CSV table of C-alpha atoms in Angstrom, one decimal:
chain,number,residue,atom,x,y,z
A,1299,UNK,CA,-21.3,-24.5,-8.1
A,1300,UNK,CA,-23.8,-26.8,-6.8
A,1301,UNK,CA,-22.7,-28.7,-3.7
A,1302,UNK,CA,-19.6,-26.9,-3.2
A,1303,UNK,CA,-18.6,-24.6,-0.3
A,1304,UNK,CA,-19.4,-21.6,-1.9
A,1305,UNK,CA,-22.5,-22.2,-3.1
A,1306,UNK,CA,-23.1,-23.0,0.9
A,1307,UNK,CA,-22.4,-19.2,1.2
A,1308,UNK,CA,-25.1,-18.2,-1.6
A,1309,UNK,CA,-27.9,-20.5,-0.4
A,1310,UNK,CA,-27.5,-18.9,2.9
A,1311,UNK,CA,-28.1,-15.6,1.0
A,1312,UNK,CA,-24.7,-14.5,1.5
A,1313,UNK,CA,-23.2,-13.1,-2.0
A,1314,UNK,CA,-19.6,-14.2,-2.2
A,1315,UNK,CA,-17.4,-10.8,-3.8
A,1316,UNK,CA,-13.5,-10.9,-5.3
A,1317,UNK,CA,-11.3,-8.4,-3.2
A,1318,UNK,CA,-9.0,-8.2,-5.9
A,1319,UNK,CA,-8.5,-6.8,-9.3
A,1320,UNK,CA,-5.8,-7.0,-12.2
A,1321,UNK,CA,-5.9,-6.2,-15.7
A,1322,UNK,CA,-5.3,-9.7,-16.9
A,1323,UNK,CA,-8.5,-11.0,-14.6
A,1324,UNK,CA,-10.1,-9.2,-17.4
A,1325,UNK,CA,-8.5,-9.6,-20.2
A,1326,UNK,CA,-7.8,-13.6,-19.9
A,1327,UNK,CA,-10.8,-14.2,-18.9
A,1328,UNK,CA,-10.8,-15.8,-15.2
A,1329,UNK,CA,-12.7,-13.3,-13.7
A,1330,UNK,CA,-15.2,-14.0,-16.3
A,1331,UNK,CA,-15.0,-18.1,-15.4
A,1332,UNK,CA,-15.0,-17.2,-11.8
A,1333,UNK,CA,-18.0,-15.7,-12.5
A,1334,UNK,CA,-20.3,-18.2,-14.8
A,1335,UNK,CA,-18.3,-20.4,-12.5
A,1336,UNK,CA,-21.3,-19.0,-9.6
A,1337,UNK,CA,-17.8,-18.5,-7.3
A,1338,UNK,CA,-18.4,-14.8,-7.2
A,1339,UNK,CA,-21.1,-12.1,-7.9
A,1340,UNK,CA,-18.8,-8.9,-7.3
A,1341,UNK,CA,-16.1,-7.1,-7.1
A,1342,UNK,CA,-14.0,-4.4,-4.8
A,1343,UNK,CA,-10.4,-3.0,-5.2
A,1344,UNK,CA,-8.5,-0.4,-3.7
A,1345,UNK,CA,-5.3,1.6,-4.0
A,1346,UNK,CA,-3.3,-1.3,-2.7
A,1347,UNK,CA,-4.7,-3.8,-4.8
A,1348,UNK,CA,-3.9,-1.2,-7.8
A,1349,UNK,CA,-0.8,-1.0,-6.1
A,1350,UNK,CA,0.4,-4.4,-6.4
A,1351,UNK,CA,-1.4,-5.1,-9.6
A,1352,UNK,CA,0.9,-2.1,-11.4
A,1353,UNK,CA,4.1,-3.0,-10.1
A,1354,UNK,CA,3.3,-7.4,-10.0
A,1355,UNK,CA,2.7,-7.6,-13.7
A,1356,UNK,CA,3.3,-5.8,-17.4
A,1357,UNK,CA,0.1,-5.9,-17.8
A,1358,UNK,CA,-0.2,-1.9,-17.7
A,1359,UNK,CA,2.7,-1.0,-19.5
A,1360,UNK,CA,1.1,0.2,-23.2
A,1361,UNK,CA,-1.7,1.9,-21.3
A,1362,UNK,CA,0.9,3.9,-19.0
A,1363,UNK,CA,3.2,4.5,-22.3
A,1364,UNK,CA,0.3,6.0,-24.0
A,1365,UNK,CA,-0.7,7.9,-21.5
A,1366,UNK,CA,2.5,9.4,-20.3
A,1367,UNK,CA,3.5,10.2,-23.9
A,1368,UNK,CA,0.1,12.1,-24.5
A,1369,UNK,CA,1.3,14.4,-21.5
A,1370,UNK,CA,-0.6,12.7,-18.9
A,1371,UNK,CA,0.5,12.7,-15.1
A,1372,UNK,CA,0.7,9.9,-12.7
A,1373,UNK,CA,-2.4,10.7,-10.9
A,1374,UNK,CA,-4.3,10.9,-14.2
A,1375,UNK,CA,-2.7,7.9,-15.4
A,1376,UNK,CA,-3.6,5.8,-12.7
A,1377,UNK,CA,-7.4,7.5,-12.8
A,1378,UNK,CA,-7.3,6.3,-16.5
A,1379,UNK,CA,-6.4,3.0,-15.4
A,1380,UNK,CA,-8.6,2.5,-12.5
A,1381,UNK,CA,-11.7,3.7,-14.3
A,1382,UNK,CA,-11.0,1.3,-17.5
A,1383,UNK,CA,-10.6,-1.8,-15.4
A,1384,UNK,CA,-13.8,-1.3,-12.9
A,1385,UNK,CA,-15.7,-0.5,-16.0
A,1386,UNK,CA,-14.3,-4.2,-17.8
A,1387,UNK,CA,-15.4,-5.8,-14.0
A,1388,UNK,CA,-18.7,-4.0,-14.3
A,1389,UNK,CA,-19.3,-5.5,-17.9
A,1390,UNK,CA,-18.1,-8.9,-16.8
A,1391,UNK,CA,-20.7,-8.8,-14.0
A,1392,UNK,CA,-23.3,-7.3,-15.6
A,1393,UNK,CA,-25.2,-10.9,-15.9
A,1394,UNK,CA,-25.4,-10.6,-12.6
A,1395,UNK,CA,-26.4,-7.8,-12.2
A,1396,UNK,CA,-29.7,-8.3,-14.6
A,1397,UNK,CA,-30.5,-11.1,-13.6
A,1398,UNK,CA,-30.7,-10.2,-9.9
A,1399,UNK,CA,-32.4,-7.3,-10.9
A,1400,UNK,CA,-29.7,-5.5,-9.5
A,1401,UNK,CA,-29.3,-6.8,-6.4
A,1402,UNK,CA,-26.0,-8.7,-7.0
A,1403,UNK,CA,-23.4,-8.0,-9.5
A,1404,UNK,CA,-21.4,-4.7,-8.6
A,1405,UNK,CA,-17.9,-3.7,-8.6
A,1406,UNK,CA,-16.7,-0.8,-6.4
A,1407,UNK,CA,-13.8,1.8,-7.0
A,1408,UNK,CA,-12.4,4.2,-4.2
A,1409,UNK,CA,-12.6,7.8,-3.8
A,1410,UNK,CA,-9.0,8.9,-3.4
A,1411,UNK,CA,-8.4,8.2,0.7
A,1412,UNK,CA,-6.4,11.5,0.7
A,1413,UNK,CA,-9.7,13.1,0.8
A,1414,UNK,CA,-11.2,11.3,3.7
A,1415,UNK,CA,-11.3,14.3,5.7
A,1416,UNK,CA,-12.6,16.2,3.1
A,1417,UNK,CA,-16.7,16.3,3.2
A,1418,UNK,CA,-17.1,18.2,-0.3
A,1419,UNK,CA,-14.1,17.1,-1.8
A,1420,UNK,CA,-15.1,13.2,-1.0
A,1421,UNK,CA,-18.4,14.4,-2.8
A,1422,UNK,CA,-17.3,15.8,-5.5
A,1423,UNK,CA,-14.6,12.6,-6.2
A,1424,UNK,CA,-17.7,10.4,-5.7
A,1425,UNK,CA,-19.5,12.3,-8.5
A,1426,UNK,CA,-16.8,12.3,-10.7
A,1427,UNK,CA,-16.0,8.7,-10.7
A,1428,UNK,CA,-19.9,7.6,-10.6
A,1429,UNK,CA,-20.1,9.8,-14.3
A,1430,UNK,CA,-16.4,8.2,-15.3
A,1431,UNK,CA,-17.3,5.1,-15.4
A,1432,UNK,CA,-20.6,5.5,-16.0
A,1433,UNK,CA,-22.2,1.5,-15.3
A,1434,UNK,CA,-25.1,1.0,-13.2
A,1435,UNK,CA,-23.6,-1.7,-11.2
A,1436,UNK,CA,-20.5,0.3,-10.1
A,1437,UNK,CA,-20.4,1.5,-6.5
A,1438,UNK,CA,-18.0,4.2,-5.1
A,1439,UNK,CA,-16.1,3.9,-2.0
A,1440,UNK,CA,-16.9,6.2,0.7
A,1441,UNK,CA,-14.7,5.7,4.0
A,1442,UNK,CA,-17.0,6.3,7.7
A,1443,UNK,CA,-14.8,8.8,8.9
A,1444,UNK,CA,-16.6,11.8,10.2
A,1445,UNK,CA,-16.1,13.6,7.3
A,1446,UNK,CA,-17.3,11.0,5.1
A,1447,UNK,CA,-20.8,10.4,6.5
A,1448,UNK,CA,-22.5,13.9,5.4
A,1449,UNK,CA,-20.4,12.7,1.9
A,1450,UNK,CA,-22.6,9.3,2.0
A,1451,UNK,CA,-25.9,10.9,2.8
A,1452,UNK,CA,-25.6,13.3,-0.2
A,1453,UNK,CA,-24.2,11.0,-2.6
A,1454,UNK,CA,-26.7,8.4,-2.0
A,1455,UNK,CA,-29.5,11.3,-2.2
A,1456,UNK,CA,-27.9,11.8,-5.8
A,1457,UNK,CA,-28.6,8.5,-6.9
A,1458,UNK,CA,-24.8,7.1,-6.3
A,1459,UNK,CA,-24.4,3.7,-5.6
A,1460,UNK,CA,-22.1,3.8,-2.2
A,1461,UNK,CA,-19.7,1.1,-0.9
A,1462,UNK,CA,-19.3,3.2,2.9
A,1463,UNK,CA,-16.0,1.2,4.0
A,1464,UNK,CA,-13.5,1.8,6.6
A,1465,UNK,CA,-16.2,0.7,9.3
A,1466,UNK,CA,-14.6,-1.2,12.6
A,1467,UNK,CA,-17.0,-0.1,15.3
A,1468,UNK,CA,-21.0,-0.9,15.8
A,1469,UNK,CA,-21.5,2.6,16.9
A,1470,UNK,CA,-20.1,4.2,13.6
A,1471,UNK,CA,-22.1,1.4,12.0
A,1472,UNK,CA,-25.1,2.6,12.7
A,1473,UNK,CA,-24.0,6.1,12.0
A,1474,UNK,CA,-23.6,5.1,8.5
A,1475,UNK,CA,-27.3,3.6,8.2
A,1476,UNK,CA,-28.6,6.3,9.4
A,1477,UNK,CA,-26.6,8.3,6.4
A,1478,UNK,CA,-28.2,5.8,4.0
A,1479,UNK,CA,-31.9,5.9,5.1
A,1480,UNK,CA,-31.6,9.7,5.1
A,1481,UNK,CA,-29.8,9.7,1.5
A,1482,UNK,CA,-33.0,8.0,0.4
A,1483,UNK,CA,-35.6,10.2,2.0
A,1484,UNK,CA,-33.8,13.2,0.5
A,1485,UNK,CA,-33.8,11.1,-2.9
A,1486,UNK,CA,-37.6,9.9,-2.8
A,1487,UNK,CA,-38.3,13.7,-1.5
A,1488,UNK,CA,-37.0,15.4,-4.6
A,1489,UNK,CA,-38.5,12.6,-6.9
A,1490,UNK,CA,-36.0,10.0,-7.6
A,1491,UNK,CA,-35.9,6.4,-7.7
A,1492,UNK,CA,-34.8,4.8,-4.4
A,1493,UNK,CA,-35.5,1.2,-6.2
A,1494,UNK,CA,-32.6,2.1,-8.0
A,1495,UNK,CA,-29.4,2.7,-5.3
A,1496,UNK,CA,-27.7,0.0,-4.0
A,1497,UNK,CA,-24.9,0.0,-1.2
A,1498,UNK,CA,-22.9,-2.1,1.2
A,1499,UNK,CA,-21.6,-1.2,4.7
A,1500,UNK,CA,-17.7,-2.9,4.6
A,1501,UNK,CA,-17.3,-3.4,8.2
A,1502,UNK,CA,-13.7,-4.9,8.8
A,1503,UNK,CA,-12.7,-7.9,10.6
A,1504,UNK,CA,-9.6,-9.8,11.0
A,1505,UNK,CA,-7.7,-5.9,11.6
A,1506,UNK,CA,-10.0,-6.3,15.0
A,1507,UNK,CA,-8.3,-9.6,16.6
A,1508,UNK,CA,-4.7,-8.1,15.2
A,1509,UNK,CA,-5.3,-5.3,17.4
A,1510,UNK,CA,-7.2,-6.7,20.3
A,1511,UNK,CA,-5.4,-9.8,20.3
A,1512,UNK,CA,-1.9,-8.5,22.0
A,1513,UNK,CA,-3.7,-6.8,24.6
A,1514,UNK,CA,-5.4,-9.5,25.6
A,1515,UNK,CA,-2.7,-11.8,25.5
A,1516,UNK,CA,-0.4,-9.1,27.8
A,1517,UNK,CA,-3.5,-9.4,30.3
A,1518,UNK,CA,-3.3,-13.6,29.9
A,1519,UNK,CA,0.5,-13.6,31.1
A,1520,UNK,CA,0.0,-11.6,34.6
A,1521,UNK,CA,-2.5,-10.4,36.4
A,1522,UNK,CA,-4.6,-12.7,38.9
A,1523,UNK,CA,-5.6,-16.2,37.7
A,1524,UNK,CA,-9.4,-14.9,36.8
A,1525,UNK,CA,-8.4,-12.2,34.7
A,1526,UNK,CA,-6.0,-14.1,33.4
A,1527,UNK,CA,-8.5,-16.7,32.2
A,1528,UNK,CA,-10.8,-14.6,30.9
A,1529,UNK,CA,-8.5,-12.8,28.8
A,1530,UNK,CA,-7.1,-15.9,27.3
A,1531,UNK,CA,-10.6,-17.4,26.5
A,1532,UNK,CA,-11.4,-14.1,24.8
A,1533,UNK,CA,-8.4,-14.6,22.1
A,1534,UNK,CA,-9.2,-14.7,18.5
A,1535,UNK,CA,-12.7,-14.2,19.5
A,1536,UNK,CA,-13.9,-10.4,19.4
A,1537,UNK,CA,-13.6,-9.4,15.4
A,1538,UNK,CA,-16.2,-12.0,14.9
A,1539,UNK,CA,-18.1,-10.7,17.7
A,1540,UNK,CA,-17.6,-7.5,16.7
A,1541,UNK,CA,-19.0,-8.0,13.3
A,1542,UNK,CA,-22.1,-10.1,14.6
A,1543,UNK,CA,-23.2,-7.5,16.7
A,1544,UNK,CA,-23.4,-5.0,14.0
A,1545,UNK,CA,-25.5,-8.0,11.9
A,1546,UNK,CA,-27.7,-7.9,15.3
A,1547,UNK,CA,-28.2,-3.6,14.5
A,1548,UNK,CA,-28.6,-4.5,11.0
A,1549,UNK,CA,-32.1,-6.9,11.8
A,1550,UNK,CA,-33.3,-3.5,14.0
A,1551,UNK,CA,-32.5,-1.2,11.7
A,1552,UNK,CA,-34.0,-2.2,9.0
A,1553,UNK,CA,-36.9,-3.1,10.4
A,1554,UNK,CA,-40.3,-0.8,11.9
A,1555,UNK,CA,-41.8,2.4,10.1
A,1556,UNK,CA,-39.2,3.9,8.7
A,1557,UNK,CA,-37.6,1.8,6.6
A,1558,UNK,CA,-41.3,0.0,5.9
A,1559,UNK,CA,-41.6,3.7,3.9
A,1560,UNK,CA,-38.8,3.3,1.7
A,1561,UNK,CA,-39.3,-0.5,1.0
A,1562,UNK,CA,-42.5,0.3,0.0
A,1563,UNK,CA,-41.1,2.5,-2.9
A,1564,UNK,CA,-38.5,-0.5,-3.6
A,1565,UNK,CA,-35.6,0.6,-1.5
A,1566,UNK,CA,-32.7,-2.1,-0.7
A,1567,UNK,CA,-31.6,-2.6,2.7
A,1568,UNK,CA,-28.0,-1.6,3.3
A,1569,UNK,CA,-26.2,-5.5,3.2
A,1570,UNK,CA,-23.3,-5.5,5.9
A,1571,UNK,CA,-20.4,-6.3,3.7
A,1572,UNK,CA,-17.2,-8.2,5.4
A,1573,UNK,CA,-14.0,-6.9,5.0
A,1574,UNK,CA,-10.4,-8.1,5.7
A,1575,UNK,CA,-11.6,-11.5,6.1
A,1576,UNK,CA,-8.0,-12.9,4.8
A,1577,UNK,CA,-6.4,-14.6,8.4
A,1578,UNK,CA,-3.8,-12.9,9.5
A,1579,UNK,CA,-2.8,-14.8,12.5
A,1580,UNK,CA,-1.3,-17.9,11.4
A,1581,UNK,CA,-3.0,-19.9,14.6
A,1582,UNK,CA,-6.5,-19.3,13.4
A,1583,UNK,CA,-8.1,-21.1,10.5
A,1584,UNK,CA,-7.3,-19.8,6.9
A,1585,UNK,CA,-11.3,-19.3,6.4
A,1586,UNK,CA,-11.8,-18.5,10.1
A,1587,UNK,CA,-14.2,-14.9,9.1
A,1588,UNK,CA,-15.7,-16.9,6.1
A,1589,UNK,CA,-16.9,-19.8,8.0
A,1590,UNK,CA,-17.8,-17.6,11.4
A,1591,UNK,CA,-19.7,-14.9,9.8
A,1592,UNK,CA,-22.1,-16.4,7.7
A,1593,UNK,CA,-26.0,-14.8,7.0
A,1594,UNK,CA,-28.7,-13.6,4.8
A,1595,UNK,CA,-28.8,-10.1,3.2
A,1596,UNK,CA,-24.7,-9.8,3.7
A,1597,UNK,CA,-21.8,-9.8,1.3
A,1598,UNK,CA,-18.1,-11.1,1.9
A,1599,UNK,CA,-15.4,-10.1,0.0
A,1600,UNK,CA,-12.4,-12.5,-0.3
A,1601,UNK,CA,-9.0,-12.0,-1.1
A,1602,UNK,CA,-7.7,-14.8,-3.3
A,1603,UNK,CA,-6.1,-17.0,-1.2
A,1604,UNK,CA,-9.0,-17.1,1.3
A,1605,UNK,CA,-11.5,-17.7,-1.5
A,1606,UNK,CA,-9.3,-20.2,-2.7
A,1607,UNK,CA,-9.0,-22.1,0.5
A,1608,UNK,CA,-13.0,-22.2,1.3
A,1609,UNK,CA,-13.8,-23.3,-2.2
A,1610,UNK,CA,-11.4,-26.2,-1.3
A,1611,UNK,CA,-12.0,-26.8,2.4
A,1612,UNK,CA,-14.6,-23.9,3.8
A,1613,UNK,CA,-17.2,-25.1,6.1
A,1614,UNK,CA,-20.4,-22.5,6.3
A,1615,UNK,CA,-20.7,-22.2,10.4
A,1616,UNK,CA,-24.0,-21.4,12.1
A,1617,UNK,CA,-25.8,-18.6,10.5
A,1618,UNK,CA,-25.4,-15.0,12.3
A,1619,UNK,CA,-29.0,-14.1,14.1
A,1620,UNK,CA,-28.2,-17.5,16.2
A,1621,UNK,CA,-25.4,-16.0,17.6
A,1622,UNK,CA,-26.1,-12.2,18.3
A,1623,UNK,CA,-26.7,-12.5,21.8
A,1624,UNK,CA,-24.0,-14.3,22.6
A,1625,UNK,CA,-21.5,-11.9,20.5
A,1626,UNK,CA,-22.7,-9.5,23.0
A,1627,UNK,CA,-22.1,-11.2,25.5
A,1628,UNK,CA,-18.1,-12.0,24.4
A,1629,UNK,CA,-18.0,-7.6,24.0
A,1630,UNK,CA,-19.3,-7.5,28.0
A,1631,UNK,CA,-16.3,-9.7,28.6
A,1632,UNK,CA,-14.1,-7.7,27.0
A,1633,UNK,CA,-14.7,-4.8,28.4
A,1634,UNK,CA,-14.9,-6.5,31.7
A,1635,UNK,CA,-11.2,-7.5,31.2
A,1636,UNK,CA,-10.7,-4.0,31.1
A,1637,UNK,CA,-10.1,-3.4,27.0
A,1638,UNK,CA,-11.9,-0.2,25.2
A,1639,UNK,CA,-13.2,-1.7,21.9
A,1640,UNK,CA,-14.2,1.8,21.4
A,1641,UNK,CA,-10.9,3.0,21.8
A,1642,UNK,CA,-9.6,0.1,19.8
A,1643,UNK,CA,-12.1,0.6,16.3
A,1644,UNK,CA,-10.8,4.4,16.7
A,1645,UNK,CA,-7.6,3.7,16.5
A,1646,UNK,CA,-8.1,1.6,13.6
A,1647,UNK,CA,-10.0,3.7,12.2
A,1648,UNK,CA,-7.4,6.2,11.9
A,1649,UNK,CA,-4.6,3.8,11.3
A,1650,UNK,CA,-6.9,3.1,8.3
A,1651,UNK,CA,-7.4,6.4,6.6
A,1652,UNK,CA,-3.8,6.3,6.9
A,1653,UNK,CA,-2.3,3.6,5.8
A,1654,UNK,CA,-5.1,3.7,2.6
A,1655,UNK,CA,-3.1,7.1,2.0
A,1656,UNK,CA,0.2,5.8,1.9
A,1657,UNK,CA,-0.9,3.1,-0.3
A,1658,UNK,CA,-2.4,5.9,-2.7
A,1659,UNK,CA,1.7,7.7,-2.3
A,1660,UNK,CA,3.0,4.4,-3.6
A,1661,UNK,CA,0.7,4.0,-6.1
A,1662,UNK,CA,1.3,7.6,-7.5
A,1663,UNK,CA,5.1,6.9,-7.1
A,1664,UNK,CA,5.1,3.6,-8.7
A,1665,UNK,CA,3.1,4.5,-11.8
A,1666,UNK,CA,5.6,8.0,-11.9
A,1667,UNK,CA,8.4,5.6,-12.3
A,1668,UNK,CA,6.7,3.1,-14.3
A,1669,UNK,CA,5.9,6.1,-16.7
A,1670,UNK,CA,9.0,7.6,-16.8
A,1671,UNK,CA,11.1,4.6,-17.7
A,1672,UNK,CA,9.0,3.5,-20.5
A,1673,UNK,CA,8.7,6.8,-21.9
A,1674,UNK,CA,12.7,6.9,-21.3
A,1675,UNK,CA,13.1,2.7,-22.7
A,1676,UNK,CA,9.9,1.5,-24.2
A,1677,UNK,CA,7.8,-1.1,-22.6
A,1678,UNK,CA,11.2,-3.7,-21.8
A,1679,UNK,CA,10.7,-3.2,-17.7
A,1680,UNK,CA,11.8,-6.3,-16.2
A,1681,UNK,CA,9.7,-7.8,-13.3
C-alpha cells in the first residue's frame, strides 16, 4: 500500500471502506486481498447492492434453493442471506478490527428502509440484526429521518454499533450527534461500556450536485449577467461544500465538556462517513468526492469503480479543516442565488427513504422469483 493513492487517504487518517458486497468477494477471496492489500478497512451494503448482487451472479442459487425448499419466504430468505454474508465481511475484517483496537474494521447491514418511519419498529430491527449476526465489528444502518433519530439514541444506549445514514443536510447532522452523545450518557448512566460502541454518520454527497446542479444551471442561462455568473461558478461545487461544513460541526461537536466526559470513559467520536462518492456527472472528475473531501477522524466508502480509479490515478486534495470557512462561504452564495439547500437535503431526504424502499420491493421480488424457479427447475437459471 505504501506510496500509493490510497494509502494517501490512510496517512491522512481517513479509513478507506468498500460500498459493495457479493458473495463471491467472500468466498474467492478478493475482499480478503483487498484487505491485507491495506486498500480497504471496511465494509457497507444495502438493499441495492443485495439487489444487484442476487440477480448479477449464481452465486446465491444453493442458498435460496435450500431455503425455499425448507419453507422459507423471500423476506426470510434474503434475511438469511444478508446476515451470512455481513457476518463472512465481519470475519474477513476482523484483523482490522483488533488490531485497531476496534477503531477500524466494521461492516454495516441495513435495517429494512420500509421501517424508516417507524421509531420502535427501526429499534426493534436494529436489535434483531445486531444479535443475528452477532460480531463486534458489525454496525447496523439507521436512516436520519425523524423517526430514526429517537431509534439511534436508544440503540446506541443499548450497546449497538450504529451506521446513522441517509444524512444530506448539516442541520440533521448535528441532530444525529446529538442522538449519539445522548445514546452514550444513557449507556455510561446505566453502567455500560461506552469504550465499546462505535458509529459513523454517512452524510451523502454526489446526490447533492445532482440535485442542485440543474437549478443552478436554469439560473446560469437567464436572469441578469450577475446572477447568472454566480450561479455558474457555483456548479459542481456545493455537495463538497456541503459535506465540509458538516466536517466544520464535527471539530465543535466533539470538542468542550461534554464530550471531554465521555472520552474520558473511552468513548469514540462519531467519524463523518462519505457517502455516494461515485461521480455521477460525467463532467466532473471520476474521484472528484475522494480527492475533495479528504480529513482525519472520517471514513469514505467507495463503490468499485471509484475505488478503482483513485488507486490508479486519485490525488488526496487539501485536507478538510483548511477549507471550512470557505465551504461556508460557497453555501452564503448559494442561497444568495436564491436556492434553499434546506429545501434541497429534504427533498432528498425523502427521495431517499424512498427509493431505499423500492430497492428493498425488488429485492423481495427478485429473490421470490429466484426462489420459485429453482424450486420449480433446480439451480440451471441462466444469467
Amino acid at each position: 500500500m505504501a506510496g500509493t493513492p490510497i494509502h494517501a487517504l490512510f496517512a491522512a487518517g481517513q479509513s478507506v471502506w468498500l460500498d459493495f458486497i457479493r458473495r463471491d468477494l467472500l468466498t474467492g477471496g478478493e475482499l480478503e486481498r483487498m484487505v491485507e492489500g491495506g486498500l480497504v478497512s471496511g465494509l457497507t451494503s444495502n438493499p441495492t447492492i443485495f439487489e444487484k448482487a442476487i440477480a448479477g451472479s449464481h452465486d446465491y442459487d444453493a442458498t435460496i434453493t435450500t431455503l425455499a425448499r425448507e419453507g422459507k419466504t423471500a423476506n426470510e430468505i434474503f434475511d438469511a442471506i444478508a446476515v451470512a454474508d455481513i457476518q463472512g465481511a465481519c470475519d474477513v475484517l476482523r484483523p482490522v478490527y483488533d488490531r485497531t483496537s476496534g477503531v477500524d474494521g466494521y461492516a454495516s447491514i441495513e435495517v429494512s428502509p420500509l421501517l424508516a418511519r417507524s421509531t420502535a419498529e427501526t429499534l426493534a430491527e436494529a436489535r434483531r440484526l445486531w444479535s443475528a449476526v452477532a460480531r463486534p465489528n458489525v454496525m447496523v444502518k439507521i436512516p436520519a429521518t425523524a423517526e430514526g433519530i429517537p431509534a439511534i439514541r436508544a440503540a446506541i444506549g443499548a450497546g449497538i454499533n450504529i451506521n446513522v445514514t441517509l444524512i444530506f443536510s448539516v442541520a440533521v447532522y448535528e441532530r444525529v450527534v446529538e442522538a449519539y452523545l445522548s445514546g452514550l450518557e444513557d449507556l455510561r448512566a446505566s453502567g455500560g461500556d461506552v469504550s465499546k460502541i462505535a458509529s459513523v454518520a454517512s452524510f451523502f454527497v454526489s446526490r447533492v450536485d445532482s440535485l442542485v446542479d440543474p437549478q443552478l444551471a436554469a439560473i446560469a442561462e437567464g436572469g441578469v449577467p450577475a446572477v447568472r455568473e454566480a450561479a455558474k461558478s457555483l456548479l459542481g461545487t456545493i455537495a463538497v461544500a456541503n459535506a465540509r461544513a458538516a466536517y466544520g460541526r464535527f471539530l465543535a461537536l466533539f470538542a468542550g465538556a461534554r464530550w471531554e466526559a465521555l472520552a474520558a470513559k473511552g468513548a469514540r467520536v462519531q467519524r463523518p462517513l462519505w457517502a455516494s462518492t461515485g461521480t455521477k456527472n460525467k463532467a466532473y472528475s471520476d474521484t472528484k468526492y475522494v480527492t475533495e473531501l479528504v480529513a482525519t477522524d472520517t471514513v469514505n466508502t467507495m463503490p468499485p469503480d471509484t475505488l478503482k480509479a483513485f488507486a490508479d490515478h486519485g490525488v488526496r486534495g487539501d485536507l478538510i479543516p483548511a477549507k471550512v470557512e470557505e465551504a461556508k462561504q460557497v453555501l452564503v452564495r448559494l442561497q444568495g442565488a436564491g436556492i434553499s439547500l434546506d429545501e434541497a437535503c429534504q427533498k432528498l431526504e425523502r427521495e431517499g427513504v424512498r427509493t431505499f424502499a423500492e430497492s428493498f420491493h425488488e429485492l423481495i421480488e427478485r429473490v421470490e422469483a429466484v426462489r420459485a424457479g429453482l424450486v420449480l427447475t433446480g439451480p440451471s437459471r441462466q444469467q
